PDB file of C-alpha atoms and ligand atoms in Angstrom:
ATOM      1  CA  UNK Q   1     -15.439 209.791   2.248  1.00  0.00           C
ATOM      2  CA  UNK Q   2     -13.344 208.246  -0.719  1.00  0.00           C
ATOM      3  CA  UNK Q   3      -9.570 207.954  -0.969  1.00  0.00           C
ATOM      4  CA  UNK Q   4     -10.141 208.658  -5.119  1.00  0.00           C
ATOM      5  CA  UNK Q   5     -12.494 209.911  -7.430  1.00  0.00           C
ATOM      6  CA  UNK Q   6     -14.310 209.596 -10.665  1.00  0.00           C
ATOM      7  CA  UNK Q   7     -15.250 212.926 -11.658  1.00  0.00           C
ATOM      8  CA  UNK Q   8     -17.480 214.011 -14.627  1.00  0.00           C
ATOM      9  CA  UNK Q   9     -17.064 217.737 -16.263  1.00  0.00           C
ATOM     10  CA  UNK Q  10     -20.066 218.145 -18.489  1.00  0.00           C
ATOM     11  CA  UNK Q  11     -20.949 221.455 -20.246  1.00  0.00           C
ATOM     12  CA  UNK Q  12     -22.030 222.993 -23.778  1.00  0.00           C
ATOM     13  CA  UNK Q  13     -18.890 223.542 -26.407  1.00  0.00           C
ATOM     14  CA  UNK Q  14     -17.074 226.999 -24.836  1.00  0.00           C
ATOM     15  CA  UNK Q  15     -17.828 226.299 -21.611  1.00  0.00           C
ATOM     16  CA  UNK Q  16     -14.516 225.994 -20.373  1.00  0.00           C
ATOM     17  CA  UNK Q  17     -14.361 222.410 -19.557  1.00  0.00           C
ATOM     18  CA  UNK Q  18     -11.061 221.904 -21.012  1.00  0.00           C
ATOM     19  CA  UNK Q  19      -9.494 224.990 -18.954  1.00  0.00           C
ATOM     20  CA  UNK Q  20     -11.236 223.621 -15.864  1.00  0.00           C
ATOM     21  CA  UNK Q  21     -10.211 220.250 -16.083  1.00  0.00           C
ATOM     22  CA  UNK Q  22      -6.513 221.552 -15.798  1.00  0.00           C
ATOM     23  CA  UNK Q  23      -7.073 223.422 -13.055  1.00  0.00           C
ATOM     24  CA  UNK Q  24      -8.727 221.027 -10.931  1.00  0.00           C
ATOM     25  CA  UNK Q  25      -5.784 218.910 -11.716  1.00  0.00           C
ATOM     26  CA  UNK Q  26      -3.095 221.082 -10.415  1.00  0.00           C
ATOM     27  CA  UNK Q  27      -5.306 222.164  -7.345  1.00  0.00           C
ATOM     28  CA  UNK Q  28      -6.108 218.504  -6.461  1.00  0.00           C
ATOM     29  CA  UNK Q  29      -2.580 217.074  -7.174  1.00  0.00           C
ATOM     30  CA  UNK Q  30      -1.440 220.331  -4.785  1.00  0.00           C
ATOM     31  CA  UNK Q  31      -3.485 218.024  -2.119  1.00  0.00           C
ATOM     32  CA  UNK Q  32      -1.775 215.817  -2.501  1.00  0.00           C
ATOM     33  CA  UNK Q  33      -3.745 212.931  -4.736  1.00  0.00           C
ATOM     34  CA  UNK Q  34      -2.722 211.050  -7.370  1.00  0.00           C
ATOM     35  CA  UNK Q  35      -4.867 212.158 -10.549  1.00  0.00           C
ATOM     36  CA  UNK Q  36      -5.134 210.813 -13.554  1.00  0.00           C
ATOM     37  CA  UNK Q  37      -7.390 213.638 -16.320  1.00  0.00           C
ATOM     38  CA  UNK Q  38      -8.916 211.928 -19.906  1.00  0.00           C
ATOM     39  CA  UNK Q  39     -12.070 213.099 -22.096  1.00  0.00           C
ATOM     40  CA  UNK Q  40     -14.013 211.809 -24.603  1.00  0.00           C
ATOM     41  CA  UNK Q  41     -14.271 211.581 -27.279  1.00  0.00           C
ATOM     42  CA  UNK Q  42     -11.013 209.661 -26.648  1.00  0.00           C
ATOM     43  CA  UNK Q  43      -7.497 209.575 -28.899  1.00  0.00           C
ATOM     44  CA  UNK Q  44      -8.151 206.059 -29.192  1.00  0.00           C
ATOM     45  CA  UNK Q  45      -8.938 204.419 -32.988  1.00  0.00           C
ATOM     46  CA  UNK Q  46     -12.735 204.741 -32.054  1.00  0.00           C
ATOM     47  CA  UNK Q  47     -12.716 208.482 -31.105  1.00  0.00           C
ATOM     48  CA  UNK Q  48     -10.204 209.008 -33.844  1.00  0.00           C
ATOM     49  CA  UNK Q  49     -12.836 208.564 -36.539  1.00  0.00           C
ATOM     50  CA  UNK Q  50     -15.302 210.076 -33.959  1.00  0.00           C
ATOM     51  CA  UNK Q  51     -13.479 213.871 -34.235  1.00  0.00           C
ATOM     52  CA  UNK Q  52     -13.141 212.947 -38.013  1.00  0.00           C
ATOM     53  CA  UNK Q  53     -17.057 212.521 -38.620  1.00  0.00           C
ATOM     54  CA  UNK Q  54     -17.188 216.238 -36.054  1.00  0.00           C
ATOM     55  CA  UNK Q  55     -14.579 218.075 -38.276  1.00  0.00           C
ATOM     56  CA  UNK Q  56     -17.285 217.177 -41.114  1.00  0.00           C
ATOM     57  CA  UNK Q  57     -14.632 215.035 -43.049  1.00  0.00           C
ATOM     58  CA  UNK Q  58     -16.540 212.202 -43.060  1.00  0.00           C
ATOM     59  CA  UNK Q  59     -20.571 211.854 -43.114  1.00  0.00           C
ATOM     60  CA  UNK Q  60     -22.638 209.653 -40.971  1.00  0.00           C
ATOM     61  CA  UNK Q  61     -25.859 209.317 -39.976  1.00  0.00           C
ATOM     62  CA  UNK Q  62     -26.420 211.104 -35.891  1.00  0.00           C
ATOM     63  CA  UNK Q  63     -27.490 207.058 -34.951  1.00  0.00           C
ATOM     64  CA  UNK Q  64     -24.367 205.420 -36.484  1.00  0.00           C
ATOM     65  CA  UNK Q  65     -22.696 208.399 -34.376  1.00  0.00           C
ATOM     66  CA  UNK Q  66     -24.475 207.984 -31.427  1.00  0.00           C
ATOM     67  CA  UNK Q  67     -22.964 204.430 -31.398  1.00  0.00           C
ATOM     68  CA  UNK Q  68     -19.228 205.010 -32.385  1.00  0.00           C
ATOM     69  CA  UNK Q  69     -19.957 207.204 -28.608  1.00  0.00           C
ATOM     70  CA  UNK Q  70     -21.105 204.376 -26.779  1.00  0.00           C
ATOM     71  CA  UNK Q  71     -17.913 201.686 -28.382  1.00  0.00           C
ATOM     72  CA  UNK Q  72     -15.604 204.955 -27.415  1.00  0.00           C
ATOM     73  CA  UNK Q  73     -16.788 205.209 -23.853  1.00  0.00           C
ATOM     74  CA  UNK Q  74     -16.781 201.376 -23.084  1.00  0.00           C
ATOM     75  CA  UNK Q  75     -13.061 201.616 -24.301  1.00  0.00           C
ATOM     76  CA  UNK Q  76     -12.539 204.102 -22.331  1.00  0.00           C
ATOM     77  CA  UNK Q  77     -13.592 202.482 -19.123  1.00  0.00           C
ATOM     78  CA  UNK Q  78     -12.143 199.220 -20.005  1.00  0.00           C
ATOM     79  CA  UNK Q  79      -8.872 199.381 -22.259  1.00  0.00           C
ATOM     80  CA  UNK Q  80      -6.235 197.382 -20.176  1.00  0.00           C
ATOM     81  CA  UNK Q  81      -3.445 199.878 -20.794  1.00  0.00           C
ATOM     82  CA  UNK Q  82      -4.905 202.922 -19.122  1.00  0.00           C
ATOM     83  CA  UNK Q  83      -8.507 202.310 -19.111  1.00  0.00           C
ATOM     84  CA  UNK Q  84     -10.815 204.657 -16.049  1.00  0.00           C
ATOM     85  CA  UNK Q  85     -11.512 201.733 -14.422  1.00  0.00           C
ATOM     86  CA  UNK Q  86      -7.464 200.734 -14.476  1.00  0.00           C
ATOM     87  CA  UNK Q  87      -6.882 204.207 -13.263  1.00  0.00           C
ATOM     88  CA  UNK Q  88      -9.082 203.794 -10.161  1.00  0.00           C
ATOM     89  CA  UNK Q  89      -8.138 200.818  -9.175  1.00  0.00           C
ATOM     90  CA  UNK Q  90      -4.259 201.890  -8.962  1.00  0.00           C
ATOM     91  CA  UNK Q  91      -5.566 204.934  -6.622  1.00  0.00           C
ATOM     92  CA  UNK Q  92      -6.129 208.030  -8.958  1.00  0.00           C
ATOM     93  CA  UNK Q  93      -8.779 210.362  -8.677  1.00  0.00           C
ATOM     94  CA  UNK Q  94      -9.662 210.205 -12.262  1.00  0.00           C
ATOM     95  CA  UNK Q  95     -11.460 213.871 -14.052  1.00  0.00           C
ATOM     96  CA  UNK Q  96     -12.883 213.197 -17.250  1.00  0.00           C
ATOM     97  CA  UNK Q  97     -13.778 215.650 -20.224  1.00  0.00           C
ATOM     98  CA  UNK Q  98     -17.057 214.588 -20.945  1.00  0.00           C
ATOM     99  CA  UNK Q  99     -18.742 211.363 -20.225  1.00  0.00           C
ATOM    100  CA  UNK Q 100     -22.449 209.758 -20.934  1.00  0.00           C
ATOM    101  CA  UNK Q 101     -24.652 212.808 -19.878  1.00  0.00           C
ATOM    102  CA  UNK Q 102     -22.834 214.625 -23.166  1.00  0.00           C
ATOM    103  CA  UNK Q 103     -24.466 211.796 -24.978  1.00  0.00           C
ATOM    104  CA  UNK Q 104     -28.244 212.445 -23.837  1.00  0.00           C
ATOM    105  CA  UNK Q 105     -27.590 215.998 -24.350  1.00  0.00           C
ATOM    106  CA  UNK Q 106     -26.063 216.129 -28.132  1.00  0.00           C
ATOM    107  CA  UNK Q 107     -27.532 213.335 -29.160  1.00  0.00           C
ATOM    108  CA  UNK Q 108     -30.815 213.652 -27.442  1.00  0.00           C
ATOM    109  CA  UNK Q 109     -31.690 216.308 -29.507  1.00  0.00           C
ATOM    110  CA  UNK Q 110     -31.337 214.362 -32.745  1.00  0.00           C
ATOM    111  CA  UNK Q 111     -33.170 211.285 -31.273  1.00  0.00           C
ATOM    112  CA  UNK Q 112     -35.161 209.750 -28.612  1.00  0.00           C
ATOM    113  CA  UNK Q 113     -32.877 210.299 -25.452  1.00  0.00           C
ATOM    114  CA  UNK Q 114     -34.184 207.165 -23.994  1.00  0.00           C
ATOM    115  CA  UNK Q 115     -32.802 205.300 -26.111  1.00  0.00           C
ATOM    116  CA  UNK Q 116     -29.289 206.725 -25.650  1.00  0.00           C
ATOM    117  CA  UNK Q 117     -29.569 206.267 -22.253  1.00  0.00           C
ATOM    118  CA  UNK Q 118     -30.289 202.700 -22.934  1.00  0.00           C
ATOM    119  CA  UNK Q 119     -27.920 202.422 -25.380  1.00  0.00           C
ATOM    120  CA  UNK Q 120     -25.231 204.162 -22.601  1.00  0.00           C
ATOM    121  CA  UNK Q 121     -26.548 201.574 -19.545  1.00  0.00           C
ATOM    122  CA  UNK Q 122     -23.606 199.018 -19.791  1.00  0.00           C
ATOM    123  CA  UNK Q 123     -20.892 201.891 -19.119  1.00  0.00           C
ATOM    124  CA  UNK Q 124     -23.356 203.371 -16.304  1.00  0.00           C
ATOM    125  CA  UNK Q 125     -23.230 200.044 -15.034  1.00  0.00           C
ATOM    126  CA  UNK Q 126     -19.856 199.709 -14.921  1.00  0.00           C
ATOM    127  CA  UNK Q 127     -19.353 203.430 -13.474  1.00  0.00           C
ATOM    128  CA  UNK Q 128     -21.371 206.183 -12.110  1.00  0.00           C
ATOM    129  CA  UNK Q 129     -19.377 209.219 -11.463  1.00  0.00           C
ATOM    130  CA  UNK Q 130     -19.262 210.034  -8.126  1.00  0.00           C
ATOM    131  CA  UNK Q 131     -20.343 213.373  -9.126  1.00  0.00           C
ATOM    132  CA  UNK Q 132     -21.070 215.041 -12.615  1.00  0.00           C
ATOM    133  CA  UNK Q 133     -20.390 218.911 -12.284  1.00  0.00           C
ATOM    134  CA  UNK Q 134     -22.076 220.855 -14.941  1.00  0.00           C
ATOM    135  CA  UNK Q 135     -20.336 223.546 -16.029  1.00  0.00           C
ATOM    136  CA  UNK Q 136     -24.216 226.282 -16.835  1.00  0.00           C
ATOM    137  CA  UNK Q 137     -22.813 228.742 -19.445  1.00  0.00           C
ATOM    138  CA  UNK Q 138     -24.808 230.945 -21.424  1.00  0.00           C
ATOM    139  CA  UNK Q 139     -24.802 229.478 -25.091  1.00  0.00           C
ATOM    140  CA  UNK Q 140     -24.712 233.503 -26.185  1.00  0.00           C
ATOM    141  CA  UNK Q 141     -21.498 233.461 -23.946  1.00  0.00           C
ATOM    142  CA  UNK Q 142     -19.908 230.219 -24.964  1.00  0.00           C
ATOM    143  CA  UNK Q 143     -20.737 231.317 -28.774  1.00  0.00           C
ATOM    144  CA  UNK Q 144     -18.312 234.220 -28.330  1.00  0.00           C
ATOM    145  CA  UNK Q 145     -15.440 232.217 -26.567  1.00  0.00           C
ATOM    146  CA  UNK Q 146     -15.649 229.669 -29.515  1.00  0.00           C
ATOM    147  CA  UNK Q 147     -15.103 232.303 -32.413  1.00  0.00           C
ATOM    148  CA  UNK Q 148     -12.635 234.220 -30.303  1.00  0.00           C
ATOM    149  CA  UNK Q 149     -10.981 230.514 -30.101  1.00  0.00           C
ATOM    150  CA  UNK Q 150      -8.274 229.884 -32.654  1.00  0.00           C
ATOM    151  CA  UNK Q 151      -9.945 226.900 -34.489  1.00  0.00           C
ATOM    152  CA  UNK Q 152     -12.418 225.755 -36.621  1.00  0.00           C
ATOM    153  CA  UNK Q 153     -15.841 225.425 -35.895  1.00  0.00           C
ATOM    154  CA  UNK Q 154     -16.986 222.419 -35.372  1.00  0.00           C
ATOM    155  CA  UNK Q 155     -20.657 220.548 -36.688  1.00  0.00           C
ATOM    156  CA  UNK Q 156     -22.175 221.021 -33.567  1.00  0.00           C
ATOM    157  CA  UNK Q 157     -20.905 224.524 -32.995  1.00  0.00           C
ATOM    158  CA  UNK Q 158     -24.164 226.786 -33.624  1.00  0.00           C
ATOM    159  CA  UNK Q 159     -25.897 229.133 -31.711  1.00  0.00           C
ATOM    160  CA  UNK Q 160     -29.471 227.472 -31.801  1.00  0.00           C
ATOM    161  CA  UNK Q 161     -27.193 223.455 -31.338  1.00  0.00           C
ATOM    162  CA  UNK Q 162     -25.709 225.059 -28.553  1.00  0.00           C
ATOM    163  CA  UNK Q 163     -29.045 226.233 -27.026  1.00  0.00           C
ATOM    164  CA  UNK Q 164     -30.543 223.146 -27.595  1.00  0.00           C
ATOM    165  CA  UNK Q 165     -27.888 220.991 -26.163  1.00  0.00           C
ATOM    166  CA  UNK Q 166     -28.214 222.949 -23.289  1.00  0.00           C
ATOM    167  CA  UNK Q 167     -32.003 222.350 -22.921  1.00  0.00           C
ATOM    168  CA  UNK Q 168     -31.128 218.617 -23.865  1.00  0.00           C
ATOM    169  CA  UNK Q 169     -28.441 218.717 -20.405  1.00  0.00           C
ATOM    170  CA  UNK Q 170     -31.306 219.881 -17.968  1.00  0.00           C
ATOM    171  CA  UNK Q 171     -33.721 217.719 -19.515  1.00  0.00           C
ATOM    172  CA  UNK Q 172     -30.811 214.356 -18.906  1.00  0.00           C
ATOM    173  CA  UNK Q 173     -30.252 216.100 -15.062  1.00  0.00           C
ATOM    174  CA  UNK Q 174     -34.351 215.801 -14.723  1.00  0.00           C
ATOM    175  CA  UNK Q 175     -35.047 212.654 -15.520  1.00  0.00           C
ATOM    176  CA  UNK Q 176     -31.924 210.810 -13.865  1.00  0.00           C
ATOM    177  CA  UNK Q 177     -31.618 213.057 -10.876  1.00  0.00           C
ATOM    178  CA  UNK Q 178     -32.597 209.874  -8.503  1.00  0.00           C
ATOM    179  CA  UNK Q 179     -29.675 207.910  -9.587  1.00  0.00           C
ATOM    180  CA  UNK Q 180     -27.063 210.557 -10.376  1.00  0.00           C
ATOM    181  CA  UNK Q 181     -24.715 213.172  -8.220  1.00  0.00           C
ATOM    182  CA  UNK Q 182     -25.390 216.191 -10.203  1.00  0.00           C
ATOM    183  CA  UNK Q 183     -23.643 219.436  -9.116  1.00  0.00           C
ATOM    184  CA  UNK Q 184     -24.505 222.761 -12.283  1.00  0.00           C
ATOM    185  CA  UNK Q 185     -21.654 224.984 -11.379  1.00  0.00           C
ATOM    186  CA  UNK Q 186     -22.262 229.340 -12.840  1.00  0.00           C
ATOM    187  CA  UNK Q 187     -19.768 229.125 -15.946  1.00  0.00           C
ATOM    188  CA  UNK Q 188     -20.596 232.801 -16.387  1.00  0.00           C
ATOM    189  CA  UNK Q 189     -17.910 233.713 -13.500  1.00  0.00           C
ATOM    190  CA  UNK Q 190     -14.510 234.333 -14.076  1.00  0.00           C
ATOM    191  CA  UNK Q 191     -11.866 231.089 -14.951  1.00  0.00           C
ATOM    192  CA  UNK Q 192     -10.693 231.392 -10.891  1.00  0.00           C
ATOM    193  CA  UNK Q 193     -14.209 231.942  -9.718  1.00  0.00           C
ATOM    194  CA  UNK Q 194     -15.635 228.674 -11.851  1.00  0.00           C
ATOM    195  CA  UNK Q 195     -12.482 226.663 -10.617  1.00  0.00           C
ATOM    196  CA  UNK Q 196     -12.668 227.563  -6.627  1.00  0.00           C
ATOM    197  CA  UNK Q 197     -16.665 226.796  -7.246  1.00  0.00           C
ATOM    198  CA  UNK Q 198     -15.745 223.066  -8.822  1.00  0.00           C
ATOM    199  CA  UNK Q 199     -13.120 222.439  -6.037  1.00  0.00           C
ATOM    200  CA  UNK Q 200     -15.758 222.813  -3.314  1.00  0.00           C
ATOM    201  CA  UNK Q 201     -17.905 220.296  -4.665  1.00  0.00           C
ATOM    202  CA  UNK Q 202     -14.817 217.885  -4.668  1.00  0.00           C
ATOM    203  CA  UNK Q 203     -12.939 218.752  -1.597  1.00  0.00           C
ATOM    204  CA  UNK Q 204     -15.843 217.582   0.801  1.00  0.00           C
ATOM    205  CA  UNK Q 205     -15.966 214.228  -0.557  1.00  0.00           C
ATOM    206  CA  UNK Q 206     -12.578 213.268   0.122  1.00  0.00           C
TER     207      UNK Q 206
HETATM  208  P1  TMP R   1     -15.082 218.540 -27.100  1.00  0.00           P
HETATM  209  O1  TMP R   1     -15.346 219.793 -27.869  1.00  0.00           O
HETATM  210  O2  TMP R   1     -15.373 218.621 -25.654  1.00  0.00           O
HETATM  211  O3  TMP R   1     -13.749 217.935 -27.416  1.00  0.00           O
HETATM  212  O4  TMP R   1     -16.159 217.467 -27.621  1.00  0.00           O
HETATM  213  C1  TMP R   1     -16.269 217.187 -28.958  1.00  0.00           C
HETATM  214  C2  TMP R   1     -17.681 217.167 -29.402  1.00  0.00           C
HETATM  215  O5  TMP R   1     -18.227 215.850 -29.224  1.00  0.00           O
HETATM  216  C3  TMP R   1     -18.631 218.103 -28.720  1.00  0.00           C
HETATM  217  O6  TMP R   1     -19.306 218.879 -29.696  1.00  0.00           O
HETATM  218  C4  TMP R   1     -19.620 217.229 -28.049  1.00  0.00           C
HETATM  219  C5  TMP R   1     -19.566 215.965 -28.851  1.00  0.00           C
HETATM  220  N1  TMP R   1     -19.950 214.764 -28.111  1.00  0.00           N
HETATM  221  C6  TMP R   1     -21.095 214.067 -28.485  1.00  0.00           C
HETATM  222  O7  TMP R   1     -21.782 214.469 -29.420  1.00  0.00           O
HETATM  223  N2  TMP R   1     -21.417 212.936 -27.813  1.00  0.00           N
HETATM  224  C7  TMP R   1     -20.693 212.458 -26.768  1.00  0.00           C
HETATM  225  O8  TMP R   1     -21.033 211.429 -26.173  1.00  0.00           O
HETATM  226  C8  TMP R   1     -19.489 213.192 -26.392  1.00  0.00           C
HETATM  227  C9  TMP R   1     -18.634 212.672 -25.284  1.00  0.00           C
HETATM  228  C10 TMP R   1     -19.165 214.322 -27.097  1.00  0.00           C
END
């Protein structure tokens, strides 16, 4: 039993992370912790020029990418002003939007996945999430929420990227299921279902 948590949402684009994220928020705060939500990549300067290299304004090679992830995410854990591991040490449970397993899945499938999971070991080092809840949508499914979405597409938005990402998840859950907490959640159920599904996962840890 913990008094806070680090919690990771992982899950293709359209898979509701976002939405959940919120919601496990208000239903954990309702309990009573202190919680403190983020994602990646971050609104720092690093994942600033991350989204602009995603909204295809600027080119860059998937490597050079790859790496701008692995700067973001140590910033993320360290940054003195609100930094994860800041967060956790004043007490919140901290829920993040995304942390390293989204880099072996997107980027896994443009390059060797062991080497972004070497490339990722100093922030694993630093912090495991006490549990990584995948959020399993159907790409077909996710596909639809993300054209009915108001916004543009972004690079990674296709049918056969989503799909692959997908395969590029359960292949990251596979190989590191000895050292990770790894929870896949059905993100084919309704918002409330999904949410009371995540909760349960959480609830019994704390
Ligand atoms: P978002 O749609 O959840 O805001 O994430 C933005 C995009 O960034 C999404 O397509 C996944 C991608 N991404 C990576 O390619 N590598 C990473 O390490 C992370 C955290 C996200």
């Amino acid at each position: 039993m913990k008094d806070n948590l680090f919690i990771a949402l992982e899950g293709i684009d359209g898979s509701g992370k976002s939405t959940q994220t919120k919601l496990m928020e208000q239903s954990l705060i309702a309990r009573g912790l202190k919680v403190y939500t983020t994602f990646e990549p971050t609104n720092g300067p690093i994942g600033s020029m991350i989204r602009s290299v995603l909204r295809g304004e600027m080119k860059m090679d998937d490597r050079a990418v790859a790496g701008l992830f692995v700067a973001d995410r140590l910033d993320h854990l360290l940054n003195e002003q609100d930094g994860i591991l800041k967060k956790l040490e004043e007490g919140y449970t901290v829920i993040t939007d995304r942390y390293y397993f989204s880099s072996y899945a997107y980027h896994g499938a443009h390059m060797d996945m062991d080497w972004v999971i070497a490339a990722n070991a100093m922030s694993a080092s630093l912090l495991r999430p006490d549990v990584t809840l995948f959020i399993d949508v159907a790409p077909e499914v996710s596909m639809t929420r993300l054209q009915e979405r108001n916004e543009k597409i972004e690079i990674y938005e296709t049918l056969d990227n989503l799909r692959s990402v997908r395969a590029k998840y359960v292949e990251a859950f596979e190989k590191l299921a000895g050292t990770e907490n790894i929870v896949f959640v059905d993100g084919n159920n309704s918002r409330e279902a999904i949410s009371r599904d995540l909760l349960r996962q959480v609830e019994h840890m704390l």
